[in-house]
Coordinates of C-alpha atoms and ligand atoms in Angstrom, one line a residue:
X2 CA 0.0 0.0 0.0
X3 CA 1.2 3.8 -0.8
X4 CA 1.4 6.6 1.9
X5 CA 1.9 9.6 0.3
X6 CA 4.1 10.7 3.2
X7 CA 4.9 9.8 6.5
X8 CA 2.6 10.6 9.6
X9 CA 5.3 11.8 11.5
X10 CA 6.3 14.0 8.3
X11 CA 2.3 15.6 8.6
X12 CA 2.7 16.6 12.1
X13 CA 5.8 18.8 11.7
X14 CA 3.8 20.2 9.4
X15 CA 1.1 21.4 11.8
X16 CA 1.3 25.1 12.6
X17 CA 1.9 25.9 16.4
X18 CA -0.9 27.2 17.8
X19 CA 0.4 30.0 19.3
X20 CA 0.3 31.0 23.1
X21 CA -1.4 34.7 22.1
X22 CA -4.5 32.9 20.2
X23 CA -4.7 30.2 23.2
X24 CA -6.0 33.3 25.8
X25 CA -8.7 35.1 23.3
X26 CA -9.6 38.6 25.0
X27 CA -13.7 37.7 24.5
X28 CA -12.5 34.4 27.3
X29 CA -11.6 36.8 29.2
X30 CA -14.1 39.0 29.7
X31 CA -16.5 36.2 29.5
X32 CA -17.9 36.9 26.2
X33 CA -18.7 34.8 22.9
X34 CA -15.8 33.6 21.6
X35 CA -15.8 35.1 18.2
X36 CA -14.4 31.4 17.0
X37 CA -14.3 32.9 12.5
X38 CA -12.0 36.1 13.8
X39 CA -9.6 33.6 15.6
X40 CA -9.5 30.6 13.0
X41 CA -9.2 33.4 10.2
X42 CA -6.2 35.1 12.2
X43 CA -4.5 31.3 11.5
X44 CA -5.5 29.9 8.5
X45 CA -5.3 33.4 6.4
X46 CA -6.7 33.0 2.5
X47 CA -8.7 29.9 4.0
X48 CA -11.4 31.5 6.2
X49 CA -13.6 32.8 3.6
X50 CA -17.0 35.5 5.0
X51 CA -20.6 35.6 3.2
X52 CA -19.9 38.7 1.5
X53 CA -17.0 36.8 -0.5
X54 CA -17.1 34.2 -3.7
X55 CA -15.7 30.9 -1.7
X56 CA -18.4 31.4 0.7
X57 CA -21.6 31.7 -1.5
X58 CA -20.0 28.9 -4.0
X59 CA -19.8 26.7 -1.1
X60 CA -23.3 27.4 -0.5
X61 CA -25.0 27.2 -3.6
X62 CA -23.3 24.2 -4.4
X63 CA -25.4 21.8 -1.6
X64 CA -27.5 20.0 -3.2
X65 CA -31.2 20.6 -1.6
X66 CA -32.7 24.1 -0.5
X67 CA -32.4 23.0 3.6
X68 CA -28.4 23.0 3.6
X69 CA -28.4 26.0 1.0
X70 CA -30.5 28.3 3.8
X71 CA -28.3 27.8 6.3
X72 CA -25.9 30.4 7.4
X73 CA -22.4 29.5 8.9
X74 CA -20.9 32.3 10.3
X75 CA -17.4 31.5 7.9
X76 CA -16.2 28.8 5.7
X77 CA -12.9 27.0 6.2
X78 CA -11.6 25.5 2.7
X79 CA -8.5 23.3 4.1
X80 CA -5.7 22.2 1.7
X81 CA -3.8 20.3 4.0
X82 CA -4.2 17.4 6.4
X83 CA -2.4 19.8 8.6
X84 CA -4.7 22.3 8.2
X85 CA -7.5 20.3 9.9
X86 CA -5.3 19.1 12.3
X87 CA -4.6 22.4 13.2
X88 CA -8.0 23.4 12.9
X89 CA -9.5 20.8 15.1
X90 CA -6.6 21.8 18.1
X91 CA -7.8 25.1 17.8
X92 CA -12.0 24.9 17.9
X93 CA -11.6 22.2 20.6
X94 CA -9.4 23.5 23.2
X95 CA -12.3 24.1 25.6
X96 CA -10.5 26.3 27.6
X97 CA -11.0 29.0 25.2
X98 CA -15.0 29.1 25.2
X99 CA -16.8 30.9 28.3
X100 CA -18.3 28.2 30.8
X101 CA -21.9 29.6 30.7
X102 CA -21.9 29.5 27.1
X103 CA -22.6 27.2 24.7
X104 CA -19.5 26.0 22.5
X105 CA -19.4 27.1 18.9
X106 CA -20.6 23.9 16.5
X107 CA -18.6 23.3 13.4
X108 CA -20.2 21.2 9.9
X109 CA -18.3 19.4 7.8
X110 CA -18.7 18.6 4.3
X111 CA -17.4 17.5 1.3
X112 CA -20.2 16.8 -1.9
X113 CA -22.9 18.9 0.1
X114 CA -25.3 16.2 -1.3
X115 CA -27.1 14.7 1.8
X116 CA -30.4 16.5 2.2
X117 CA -31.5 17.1 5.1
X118 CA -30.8 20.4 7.3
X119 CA -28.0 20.4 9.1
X120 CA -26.3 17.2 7.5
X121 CA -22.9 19.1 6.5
X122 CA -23.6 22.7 7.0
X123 CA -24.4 24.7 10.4
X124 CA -26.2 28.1 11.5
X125 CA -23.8 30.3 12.7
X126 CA -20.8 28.2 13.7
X127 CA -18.3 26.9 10.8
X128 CA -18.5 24.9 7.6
X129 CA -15.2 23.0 7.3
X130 CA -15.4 22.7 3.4
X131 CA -13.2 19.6 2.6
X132 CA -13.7 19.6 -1.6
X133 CA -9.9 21.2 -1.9
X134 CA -8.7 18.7 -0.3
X135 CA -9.1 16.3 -3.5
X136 CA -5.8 14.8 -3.9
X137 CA -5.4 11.5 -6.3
X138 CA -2.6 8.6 -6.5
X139 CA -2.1 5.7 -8.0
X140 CA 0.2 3.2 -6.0
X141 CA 2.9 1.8 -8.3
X142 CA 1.0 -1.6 -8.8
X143 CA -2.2 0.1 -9.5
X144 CA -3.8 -1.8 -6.7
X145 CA -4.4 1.3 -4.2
X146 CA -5.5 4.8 -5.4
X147 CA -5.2 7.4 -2.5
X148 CA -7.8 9.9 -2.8
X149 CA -8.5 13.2 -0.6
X150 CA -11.5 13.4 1.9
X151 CA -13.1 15.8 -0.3
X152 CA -12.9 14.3 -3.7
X153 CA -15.3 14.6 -5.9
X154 CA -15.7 11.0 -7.7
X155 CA -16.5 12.7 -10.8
X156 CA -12.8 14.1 -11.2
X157 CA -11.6 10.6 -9.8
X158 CA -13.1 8.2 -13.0
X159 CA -11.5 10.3 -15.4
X160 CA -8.3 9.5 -13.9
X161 CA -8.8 6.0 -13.9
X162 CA -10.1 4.9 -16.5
X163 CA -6.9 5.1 -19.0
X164 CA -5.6 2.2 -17.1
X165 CA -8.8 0.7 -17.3
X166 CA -9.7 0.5 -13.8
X167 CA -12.1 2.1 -11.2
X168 CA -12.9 2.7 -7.9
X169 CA -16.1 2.1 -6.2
X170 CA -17.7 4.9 -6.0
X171 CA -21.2 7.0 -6.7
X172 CA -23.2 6.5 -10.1
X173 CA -24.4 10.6 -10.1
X174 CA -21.7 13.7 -10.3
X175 CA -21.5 15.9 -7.5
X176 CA -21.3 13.3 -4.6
X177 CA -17.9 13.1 -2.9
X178 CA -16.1 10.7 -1.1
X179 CA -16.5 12.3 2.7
X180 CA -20.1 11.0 2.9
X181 CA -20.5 8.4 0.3
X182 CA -17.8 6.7 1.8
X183 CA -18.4 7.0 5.8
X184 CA -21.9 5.9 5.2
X185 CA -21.4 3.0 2.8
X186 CA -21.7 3.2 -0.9
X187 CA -23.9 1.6 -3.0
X188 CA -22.1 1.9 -6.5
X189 CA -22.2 0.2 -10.2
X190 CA -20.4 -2.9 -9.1
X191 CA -21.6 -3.3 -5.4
X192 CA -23.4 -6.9 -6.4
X193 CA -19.7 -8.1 -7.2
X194 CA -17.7 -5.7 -4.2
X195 CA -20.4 -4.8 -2.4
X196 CA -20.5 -1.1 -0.3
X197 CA -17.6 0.8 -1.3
X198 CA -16.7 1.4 2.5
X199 CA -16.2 -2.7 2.1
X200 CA -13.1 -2.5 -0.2
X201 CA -11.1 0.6 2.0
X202 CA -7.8 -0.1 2.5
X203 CA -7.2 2.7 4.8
X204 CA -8.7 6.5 6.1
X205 CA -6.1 8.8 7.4
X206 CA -8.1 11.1 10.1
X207 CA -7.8 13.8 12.1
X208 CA -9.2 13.0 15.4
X209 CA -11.0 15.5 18.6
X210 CA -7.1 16.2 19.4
X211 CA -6.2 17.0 16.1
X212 CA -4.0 14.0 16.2
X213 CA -3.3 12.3 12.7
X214 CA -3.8 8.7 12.6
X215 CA -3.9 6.0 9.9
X216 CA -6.5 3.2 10.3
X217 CA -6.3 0.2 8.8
X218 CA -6.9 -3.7 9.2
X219 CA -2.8 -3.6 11.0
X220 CA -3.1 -0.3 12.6
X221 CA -6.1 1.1 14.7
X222 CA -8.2 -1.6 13.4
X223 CA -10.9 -0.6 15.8
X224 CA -11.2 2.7 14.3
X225 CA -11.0 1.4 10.7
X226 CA -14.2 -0.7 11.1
X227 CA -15.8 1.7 12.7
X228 CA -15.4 4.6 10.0
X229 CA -16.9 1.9 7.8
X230 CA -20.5 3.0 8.2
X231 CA -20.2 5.2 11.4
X232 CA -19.8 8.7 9.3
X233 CA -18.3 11.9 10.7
X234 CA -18.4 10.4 14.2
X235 CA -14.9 9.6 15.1
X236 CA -12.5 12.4 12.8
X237 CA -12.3 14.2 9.9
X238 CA -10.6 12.1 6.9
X239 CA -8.6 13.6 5.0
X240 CA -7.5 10.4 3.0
X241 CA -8.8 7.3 1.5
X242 CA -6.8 4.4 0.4
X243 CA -9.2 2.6 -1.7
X244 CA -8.9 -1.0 -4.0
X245 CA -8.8 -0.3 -7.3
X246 CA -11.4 -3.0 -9.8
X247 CA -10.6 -3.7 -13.4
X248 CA -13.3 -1.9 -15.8
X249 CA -13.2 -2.1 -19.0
X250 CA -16.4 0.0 -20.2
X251 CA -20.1 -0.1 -19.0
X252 CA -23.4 -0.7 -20.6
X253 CA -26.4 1.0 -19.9
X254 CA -28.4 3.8 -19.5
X255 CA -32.5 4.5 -18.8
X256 CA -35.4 3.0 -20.2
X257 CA -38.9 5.1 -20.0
X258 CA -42.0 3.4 -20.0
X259 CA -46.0 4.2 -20.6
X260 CA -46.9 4.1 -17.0
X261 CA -50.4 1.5 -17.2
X262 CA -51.3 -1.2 -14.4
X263 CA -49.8 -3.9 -16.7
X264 CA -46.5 -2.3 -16.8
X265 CA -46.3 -2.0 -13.5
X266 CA -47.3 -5.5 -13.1
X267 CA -44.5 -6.7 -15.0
X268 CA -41.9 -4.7 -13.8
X269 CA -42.5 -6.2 -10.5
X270 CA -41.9 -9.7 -11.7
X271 CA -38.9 -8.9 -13.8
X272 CA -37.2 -6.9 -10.3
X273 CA -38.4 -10.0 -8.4
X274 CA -36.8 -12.6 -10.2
X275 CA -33.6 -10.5 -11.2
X276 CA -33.0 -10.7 -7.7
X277 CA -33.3 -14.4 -6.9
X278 CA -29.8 -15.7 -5.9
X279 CA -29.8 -18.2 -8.7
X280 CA -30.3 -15.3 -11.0
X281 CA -27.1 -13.1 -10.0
X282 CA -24.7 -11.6 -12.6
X283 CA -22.5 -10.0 -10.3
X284 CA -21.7 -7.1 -12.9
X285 CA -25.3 -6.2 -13.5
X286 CA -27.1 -3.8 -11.4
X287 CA -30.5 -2.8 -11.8
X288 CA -33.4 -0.1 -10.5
X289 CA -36.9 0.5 -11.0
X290 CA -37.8 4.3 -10.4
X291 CA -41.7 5.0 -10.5
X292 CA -42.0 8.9 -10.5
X293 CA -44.9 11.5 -9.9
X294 CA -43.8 14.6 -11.6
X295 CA -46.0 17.9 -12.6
X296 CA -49.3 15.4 -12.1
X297 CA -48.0 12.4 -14.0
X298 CA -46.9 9.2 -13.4
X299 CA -43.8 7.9 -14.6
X300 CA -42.1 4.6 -14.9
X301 CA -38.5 4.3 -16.1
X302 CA -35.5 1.4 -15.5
X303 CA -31.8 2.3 -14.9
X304 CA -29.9 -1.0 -16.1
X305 CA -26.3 -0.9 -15.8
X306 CA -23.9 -3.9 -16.5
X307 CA -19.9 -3.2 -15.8
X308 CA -18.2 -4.6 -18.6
X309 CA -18.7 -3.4 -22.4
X310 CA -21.4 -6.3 -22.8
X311 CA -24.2 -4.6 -25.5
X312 CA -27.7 -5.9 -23.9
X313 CA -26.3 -8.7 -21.6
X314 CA -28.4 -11.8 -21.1
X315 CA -29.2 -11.5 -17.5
X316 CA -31.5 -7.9 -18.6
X317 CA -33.4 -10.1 -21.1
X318 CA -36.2 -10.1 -18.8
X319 CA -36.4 -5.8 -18.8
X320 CA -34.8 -5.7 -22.4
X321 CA -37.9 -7.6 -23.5
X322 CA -40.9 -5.4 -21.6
X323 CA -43.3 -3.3 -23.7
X324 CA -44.7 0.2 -23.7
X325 CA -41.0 1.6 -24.1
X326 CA -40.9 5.4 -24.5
X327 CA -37.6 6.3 -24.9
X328 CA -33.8 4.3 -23.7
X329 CA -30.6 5.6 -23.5
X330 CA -28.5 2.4 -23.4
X331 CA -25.7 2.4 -24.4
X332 CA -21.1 1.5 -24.2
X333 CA -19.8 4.2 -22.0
X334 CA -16.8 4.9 -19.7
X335 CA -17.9 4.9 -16.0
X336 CA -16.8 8.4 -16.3
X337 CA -19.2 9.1 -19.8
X338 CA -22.0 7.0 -17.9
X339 CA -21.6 9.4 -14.5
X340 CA -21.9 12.4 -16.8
X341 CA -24.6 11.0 -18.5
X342 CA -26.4 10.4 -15.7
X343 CA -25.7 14.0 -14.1
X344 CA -27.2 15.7 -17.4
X345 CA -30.6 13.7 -17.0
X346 CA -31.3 14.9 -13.7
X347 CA -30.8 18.9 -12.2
X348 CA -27.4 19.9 -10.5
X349 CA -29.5 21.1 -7.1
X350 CA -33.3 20.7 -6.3
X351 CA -35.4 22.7 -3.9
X352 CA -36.6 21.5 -0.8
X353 CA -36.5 17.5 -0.2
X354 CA -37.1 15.0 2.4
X355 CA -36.4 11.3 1.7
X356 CA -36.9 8.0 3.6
X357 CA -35.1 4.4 3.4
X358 CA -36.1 1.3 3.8
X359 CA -34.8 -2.6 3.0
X360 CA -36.4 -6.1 2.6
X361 CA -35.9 -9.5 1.7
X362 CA -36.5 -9.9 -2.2
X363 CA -40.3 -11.1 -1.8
X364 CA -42.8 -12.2 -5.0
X365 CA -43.7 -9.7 -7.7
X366 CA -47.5 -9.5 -6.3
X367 CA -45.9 -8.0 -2.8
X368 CA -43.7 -5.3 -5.6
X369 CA -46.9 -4.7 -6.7
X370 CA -48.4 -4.3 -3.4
X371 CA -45.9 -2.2 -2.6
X372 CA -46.2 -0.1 -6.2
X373 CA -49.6 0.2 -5.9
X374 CA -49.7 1.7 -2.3
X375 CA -47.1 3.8 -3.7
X376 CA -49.7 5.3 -6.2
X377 CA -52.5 5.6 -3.6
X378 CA -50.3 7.4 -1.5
X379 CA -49.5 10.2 -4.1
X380 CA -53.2 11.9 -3.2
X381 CA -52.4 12.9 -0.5
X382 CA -49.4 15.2 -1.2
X383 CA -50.4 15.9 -5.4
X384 CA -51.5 19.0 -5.0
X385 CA -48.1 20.6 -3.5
X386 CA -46.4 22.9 -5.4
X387 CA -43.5 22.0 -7.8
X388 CA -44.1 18.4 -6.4
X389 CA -41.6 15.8 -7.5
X390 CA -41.9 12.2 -5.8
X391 CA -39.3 9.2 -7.1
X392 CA -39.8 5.5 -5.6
X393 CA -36.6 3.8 -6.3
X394 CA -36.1 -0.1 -5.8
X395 CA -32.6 -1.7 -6.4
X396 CA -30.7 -3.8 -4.4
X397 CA -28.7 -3.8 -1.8
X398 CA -24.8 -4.1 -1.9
X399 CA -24.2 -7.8 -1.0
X400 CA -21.4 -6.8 1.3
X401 CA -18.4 -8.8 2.8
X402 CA -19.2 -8.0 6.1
X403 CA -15.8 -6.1 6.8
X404 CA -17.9 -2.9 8.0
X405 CA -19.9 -1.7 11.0
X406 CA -23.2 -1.9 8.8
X407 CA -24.8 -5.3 10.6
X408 CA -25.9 -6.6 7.5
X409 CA -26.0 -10.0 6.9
X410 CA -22.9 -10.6 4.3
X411 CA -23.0 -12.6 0.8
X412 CA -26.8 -12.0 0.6
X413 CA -27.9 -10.9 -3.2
X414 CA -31.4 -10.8 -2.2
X415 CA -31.7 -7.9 -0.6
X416 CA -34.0 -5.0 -1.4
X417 CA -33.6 -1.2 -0.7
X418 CA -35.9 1.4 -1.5
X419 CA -35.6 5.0 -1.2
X420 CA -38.6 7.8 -1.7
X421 CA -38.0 11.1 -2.4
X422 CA -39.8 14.1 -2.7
X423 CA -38.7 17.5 -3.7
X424 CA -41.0 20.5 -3.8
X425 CA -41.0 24.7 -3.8
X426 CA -42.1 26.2 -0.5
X427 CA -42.0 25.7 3.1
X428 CA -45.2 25.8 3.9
X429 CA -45.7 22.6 2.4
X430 CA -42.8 20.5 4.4
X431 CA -45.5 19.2 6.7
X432 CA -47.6 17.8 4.1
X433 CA -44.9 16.4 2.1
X434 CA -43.0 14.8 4.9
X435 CA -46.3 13.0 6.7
X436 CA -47.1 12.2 3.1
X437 CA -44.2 10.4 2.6
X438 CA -44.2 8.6 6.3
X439 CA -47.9 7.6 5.6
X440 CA -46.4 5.7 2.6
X441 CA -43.5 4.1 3.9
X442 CA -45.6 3.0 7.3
X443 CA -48.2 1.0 5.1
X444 CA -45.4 -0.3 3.3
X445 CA -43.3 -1.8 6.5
X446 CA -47.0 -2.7 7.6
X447 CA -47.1 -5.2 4.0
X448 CA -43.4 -5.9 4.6
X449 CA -43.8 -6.9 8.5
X450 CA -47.0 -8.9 8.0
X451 CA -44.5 -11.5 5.3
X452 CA -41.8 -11.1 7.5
X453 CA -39.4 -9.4 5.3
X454 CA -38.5 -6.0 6.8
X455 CA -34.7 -6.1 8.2
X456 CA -35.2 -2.8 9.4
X457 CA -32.2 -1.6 8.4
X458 CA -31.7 2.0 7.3
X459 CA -29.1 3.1 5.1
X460 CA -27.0 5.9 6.5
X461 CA -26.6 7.4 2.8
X462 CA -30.3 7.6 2.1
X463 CA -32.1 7.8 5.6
X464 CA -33.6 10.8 6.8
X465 CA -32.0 11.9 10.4
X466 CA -35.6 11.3 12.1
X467 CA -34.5 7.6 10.9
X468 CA -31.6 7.6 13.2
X469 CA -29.8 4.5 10.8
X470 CA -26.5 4.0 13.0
X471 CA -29.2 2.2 15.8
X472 CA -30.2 0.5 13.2
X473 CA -26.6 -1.5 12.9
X474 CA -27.4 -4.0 16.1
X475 CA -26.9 -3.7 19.8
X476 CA -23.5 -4.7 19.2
X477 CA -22.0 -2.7 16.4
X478 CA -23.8 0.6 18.2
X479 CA -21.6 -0.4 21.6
X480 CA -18.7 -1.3 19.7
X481 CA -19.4 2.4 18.0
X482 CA -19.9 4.0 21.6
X483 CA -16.8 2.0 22.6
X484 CA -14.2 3.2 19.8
X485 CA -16.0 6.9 20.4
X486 CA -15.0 7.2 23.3
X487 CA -11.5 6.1 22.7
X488 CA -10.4 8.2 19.8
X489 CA -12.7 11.4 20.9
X490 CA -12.6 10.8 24.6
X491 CA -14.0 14.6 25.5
X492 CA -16.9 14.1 22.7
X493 CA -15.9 16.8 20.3
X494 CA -17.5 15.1 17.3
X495 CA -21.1 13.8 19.6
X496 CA -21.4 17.1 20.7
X497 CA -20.1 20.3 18.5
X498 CA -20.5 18.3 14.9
X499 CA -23.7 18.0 13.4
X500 CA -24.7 15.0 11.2
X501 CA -26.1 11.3 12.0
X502 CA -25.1 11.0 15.7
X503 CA -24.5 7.7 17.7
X504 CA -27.7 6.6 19.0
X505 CA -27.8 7.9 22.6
X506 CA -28.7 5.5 25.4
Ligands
FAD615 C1 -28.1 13.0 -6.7 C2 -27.6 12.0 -5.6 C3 -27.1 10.8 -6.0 C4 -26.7 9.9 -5.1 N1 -26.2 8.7 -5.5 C5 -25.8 7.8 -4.6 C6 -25.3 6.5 -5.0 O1 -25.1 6.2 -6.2 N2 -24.9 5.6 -4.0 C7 -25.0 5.9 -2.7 O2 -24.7 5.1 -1.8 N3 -25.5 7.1 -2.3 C8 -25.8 8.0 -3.2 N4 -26.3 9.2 -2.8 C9 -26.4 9.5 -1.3 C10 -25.0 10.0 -0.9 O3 -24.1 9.0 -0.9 C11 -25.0 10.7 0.5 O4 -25.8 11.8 0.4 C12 -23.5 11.1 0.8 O5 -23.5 11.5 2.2 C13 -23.1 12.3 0.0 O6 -21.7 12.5 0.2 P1 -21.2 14.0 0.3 O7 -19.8 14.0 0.4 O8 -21.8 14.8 -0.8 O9 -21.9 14.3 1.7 P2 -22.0 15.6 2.6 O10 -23.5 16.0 2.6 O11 -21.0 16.7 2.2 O12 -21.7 15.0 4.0 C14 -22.4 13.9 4.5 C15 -22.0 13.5 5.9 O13 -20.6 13.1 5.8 C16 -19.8 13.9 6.7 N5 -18.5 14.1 6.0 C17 -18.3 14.7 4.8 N6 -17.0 14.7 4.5 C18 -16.3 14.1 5.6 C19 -15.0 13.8 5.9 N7 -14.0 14.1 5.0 N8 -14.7 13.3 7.1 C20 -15.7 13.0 7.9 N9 -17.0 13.2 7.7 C21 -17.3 13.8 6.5 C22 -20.5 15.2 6.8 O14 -20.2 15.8 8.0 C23 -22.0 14.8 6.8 O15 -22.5 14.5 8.0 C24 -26.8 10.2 -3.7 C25 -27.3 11.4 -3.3 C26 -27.7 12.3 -4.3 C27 -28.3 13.6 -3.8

C-alpha cells in the first residue's frame, strides 16, 4: 500500500498554535468567543465570510434548499491534512469558550449532497469545506489509489479509466467521497464488491485532538471498522486508500416506459426474479424508479452492467418489456456513464425530504403491493407545489461484512428502497413529509406482515428522524460507543458536529 508521506512528516507540518490565540480577549471577559475572527487570524486565505465568492459557492453548491438556507458564520476551505489538524486543536481546546456559554458547532462537508438540514452545513458556527482537499494517487501496482477526503468521484473516473480501472464509488456527479464513503456506498459494481466502504484499505483522520492517525486492518483496526459505516463520528478524513477494480467500459443507460397497471405489473416480476440468488450476474445492477412529476406518473428502469457487454443476457427479462418510451442504453466509460447520468437529472433541487427502507426480495405481487400503495399514497401530497416524488427499488450491496453496517454478508437478495420528494415552499414540508411517512408506514406494515422488513436504514439515504447508526445491532452501536470514546474521549464530534449522531442510550 502507498502513503503519500509519512505521519510523523504531517505533524511537523502542523502550525503551532500560538500562546497569544490560546487566551482570546472575549475568554476573558466572558464573552462569545468570536471562533471565525480567531480561525481566520491562522488559517489566512482559508477563512472565507458571506460577502465573498468561496463562501456563496460553497453554499450554492449543496444540493437541496435546507443545507443552502443555512448560514455559517465562515467557511474554512483546508488544503492540507495539517490544516485540519490544526483546525481541530484550535476549535476544541475548551478552555478557550466561556463556561456559561454554549460552545461554537462546526459542519463538515465534502459533496454537500445529503439532504437534510443540518447534514454538512451549520447556523452560525463553521462549515469545514473539505472539496480542496481532493488529492489522487495511483500506488505503483495500481492496486491502491489514495484519494482526498473531499474528492469529488467525478474528477476521480477520469483518472482511472486510461488504465482501465475504477474505484467504487457514486453512479451521479457531485457526490464526494466524505459522505458516500463514511456511510457505505452503493455503487455500479456493489453486487460483485459490495459497499464501497467494504473494499477501504485505509482512512487517514484527524481525530477531537487534532491527532493524525492511519486506520487500517494492522493499525487502529478498531477505528477502521468503525469509520466503515459510522460517518463523521470519530475524525475528519482527510484520505482514502481505496482497492482499485478492473473496468473495462459499462453498458447501460435508462429505459422510459407508458406508465399503465400492466406495466407496472411486469416490472414487478422482472425486479423479483432478477433478484433471486440463482439469478445473480455479479456485474449487473438494476433499479426500477416509479415517478410523480407535474401530475403524471412515470415509470423508467436504470440497467447498468460493468463490462462493455451490448444488452447482456441477465436484462433479457427488462430488455424484452413493452410500452417503451424512450432508452438511452448504451457503451460508456464509467466516467461518460456518471456524466450521462448527471445531465438527465438537475445539479441542485429545492426542498427534499427522503426515507429508506430494506427487505428480503419477496414475490412480484408484494412489488406490486408495494407499487400500488405507492400510487394511492401520491393523493395525498399531489397537489403541493412543484411536487416531485421518485420510488426507487434496487438492491442492496451484498457486502463482505468487513464494516460496521450489521448486515447480513454474501446476501444478493436484498431489497432497498428509497422515496424522495422535492418540492417549492416551506409551507408545504408538513404535508410532504407525513405524506411520505404515511407511505413508507403502510409499506413496512405489507413488509412486517410476510416477514421481510430487516429494518435496516441506510445511512446514505435515511432521513435523520430515521436515526440508521441504531439501526446496525446492539452490538455494532456499543462497539461504536466504545471506539467513540476512545479516539474522541471529550466528545468533540457527539457534541459540536452535526450529522447522523450515535444513538444515545
Ligand atoms: C443525486 C444524488 C445521487 C446519489 N447517489 C448515490 C449512490 O449512487 N450511492 C449511494 O450510496 N449514495 C448516493 N447518494 C447519497 C450520498 O451517498 C450521500 O448523500 C452522501 O453522504 C453524499 O456524500 P457527500 O460527500 O456529498 O456528503 P455531505 O453532505 O457533504 O456529507 C455527508 C456527511 O458526511 C460527513 N463528511 C463529509 N466529508 C467528511 C470527511 N472528510 N470526514 C468525515 N466526515 C465527513 C458530513 O459531516 C456529513 O454528516 C446520492 C445522493 C444524491 C443527492
Amino acid at each position: 500500500m502507498a502513503f503519500h508521506f509519512s505521519l510523523l512528516g504531517i505533524a511537523r507540518l502542523i502550525p503551532a498554535v500560538t500562546a497569544a490565540a490560546a487566551l482570546a480577549p472575549e475568554q476573558r471577559s466572558n464573552k462569545p468567543l468570536d471562533l471565525c475572527r480567531l480561525v481566520g487570524a491562522h488559517f489566512p486565505g482559508k477563512v472565507w465570510f458571506a460577502n465573498s465568492s468561496e463562501y456563496v459557492d460553497s453554499q450554492e453548491s449543496y444540493y437541496t434548499l435546507q443545507e443552502r438556507e443555512l448560514n455559517p458564520s465562515c467557511v474554512f476551505r483546508p488544503a492540507l491534512t495539517a490544516d485540519v489538524s490544526a483546525f481541530v486543536k484550535l476549535v476544541a481546546a475548551n478552555d478557550r469558550y466561556p463556561k456559561n456559554l454554549p460552545k461554537p458547532l462546526f459542519a463538515v462537508r465534502s459533496g454537500g449532497h445529503t439532504l437534510w438540514s443540518g447534514a454538512a452545513n451549520v447556523d452560525g458556527g463553521i462549515t469545514v469545506d473539505m472539496r480542496g482537499m481532493n488529492s489522487f494517487k495511483l500506488s505503483a501496482d495500481k492496486k491502491t489509489a489514495s484519494i482526498g477526503g473531499g474528492s469529488n468521484f467525478i474528477d476521480v473516473y477520469p483518472q482511472l479509466v486510461p488504465h482501465n480501472l475504477t474505484i467504487l464509488g457514486a453512479r451521479m456527479p457531485g457526490v464526494a467521497a466524505g459522505g458516500f464513503l463514511t456511510g457505505g456506498g452503493k455503487n455500479f459494481l456493489a453486487r460483485k464488491y459490495g459497499f464501497a466502504c467494504d473494499n477501504i484499505f485505509g482512512y487517514e483522520v484527524v481525530l477531537a485532538s487534532g491527532k493524525v492517525v492511519y486506520a487500517s486492518a494492522s493499525q487502529n483496526r478498531d477505528l477502521w471498522l468503525a469509520l466503515k459505516g459510522g460517518s463523521n463520528n470519530f475524525g475528519i478524513i482527510t484520505r482514502f486508500d481505496v482497492a482499485t477494480h478492473p473496468l473495462l467500459g459499462m453498458w447501460g443507460g435508462i429505459v422510459g416506459f407508458e406508465y399503465t397497471p400492466d406495466t407496472l405489473s411486469v416490472h414487478a416480476q422482472a425486479f423479483s426474479d432478477w433478484m433471486r440468488p440463482e439469478n445473480v450476474d455479479e456485474l449487473s445492477d438494476v433499479a426500477i424508479i416509479l415517478g410523480f412529476v407535474n401530475g403524471s406518473f412515470f415509470i423508467e428502469d436504470s440497467l447498468f452492467y460493468s463490462a462493455p457487454v451490448v444488452s447482456p443476457p441477465v436484462f433479457a427479462e427488462f430488455t424484452k418489456l413493452p410500452g417503451v418510451t424512450a432508452q438511452s442504453l448504451e457503451l460508456r466509460s464509467v466516467a461518460e456513464l456518471v456524466i450521462f447520468m448527471g445531465s438527465i437529472l438537475p445539479a441542485t433541487i429545492p426542498r427534499s425530504f427522503e426515507l429508506v427502507y430494506a427487505f428480503h426480495n419477496p414475490d412480484a405481487a408484494t412489488y406490486l403491493a408495494l407499487f400500488q400503495t405507492w400510487q394511492a399514497g401520491i393523493q395525498q401530497v399531489q397537489g403541493v407545489q412543484g411536487l416531485q416524488i421518485q420510488y426507487l427499488v434496487q438492491p442492496m450491496p451484498v457486502t463482505n461484512g468487513t464494516n460496521s453496517l450489521g448486515l447480513p454478508p454474501h446476501q444478493p437478495d436484498i431489497t432497498m428502497v428509497v422515496l424522495t420528494a422535492a418540492w417549492d415552499n416551506t409551507v408545504d414540508d408538513d404535508t410532504v413529509t407525513k405524506g411520505l411517512q404515511a407511505i413508507v408506514t403502510r409499506h413496512e406494515a405489507i413488509l412486517d406482515a410476510n416477514k421481510l422488513n430487516i429494518g435496516y436504514k441506510y445511512l446514505n439515504y435515511a432521513d435523520v428522524t430515521q436515526n440508521p447508526i441504531s439501526t446496525y445491532g446492539a452490538a455494532n452501536v456499543a462497539r461504536l460507543r466504545a471506539v467513540s470514546r476512545k479516539y474522541d474521549p471529550t466528545g468533540l464530534f457527539q457534541t459540536r458536529v452535526p450529522g447522523y449522531k450515535l444513538p444515545k442510550k
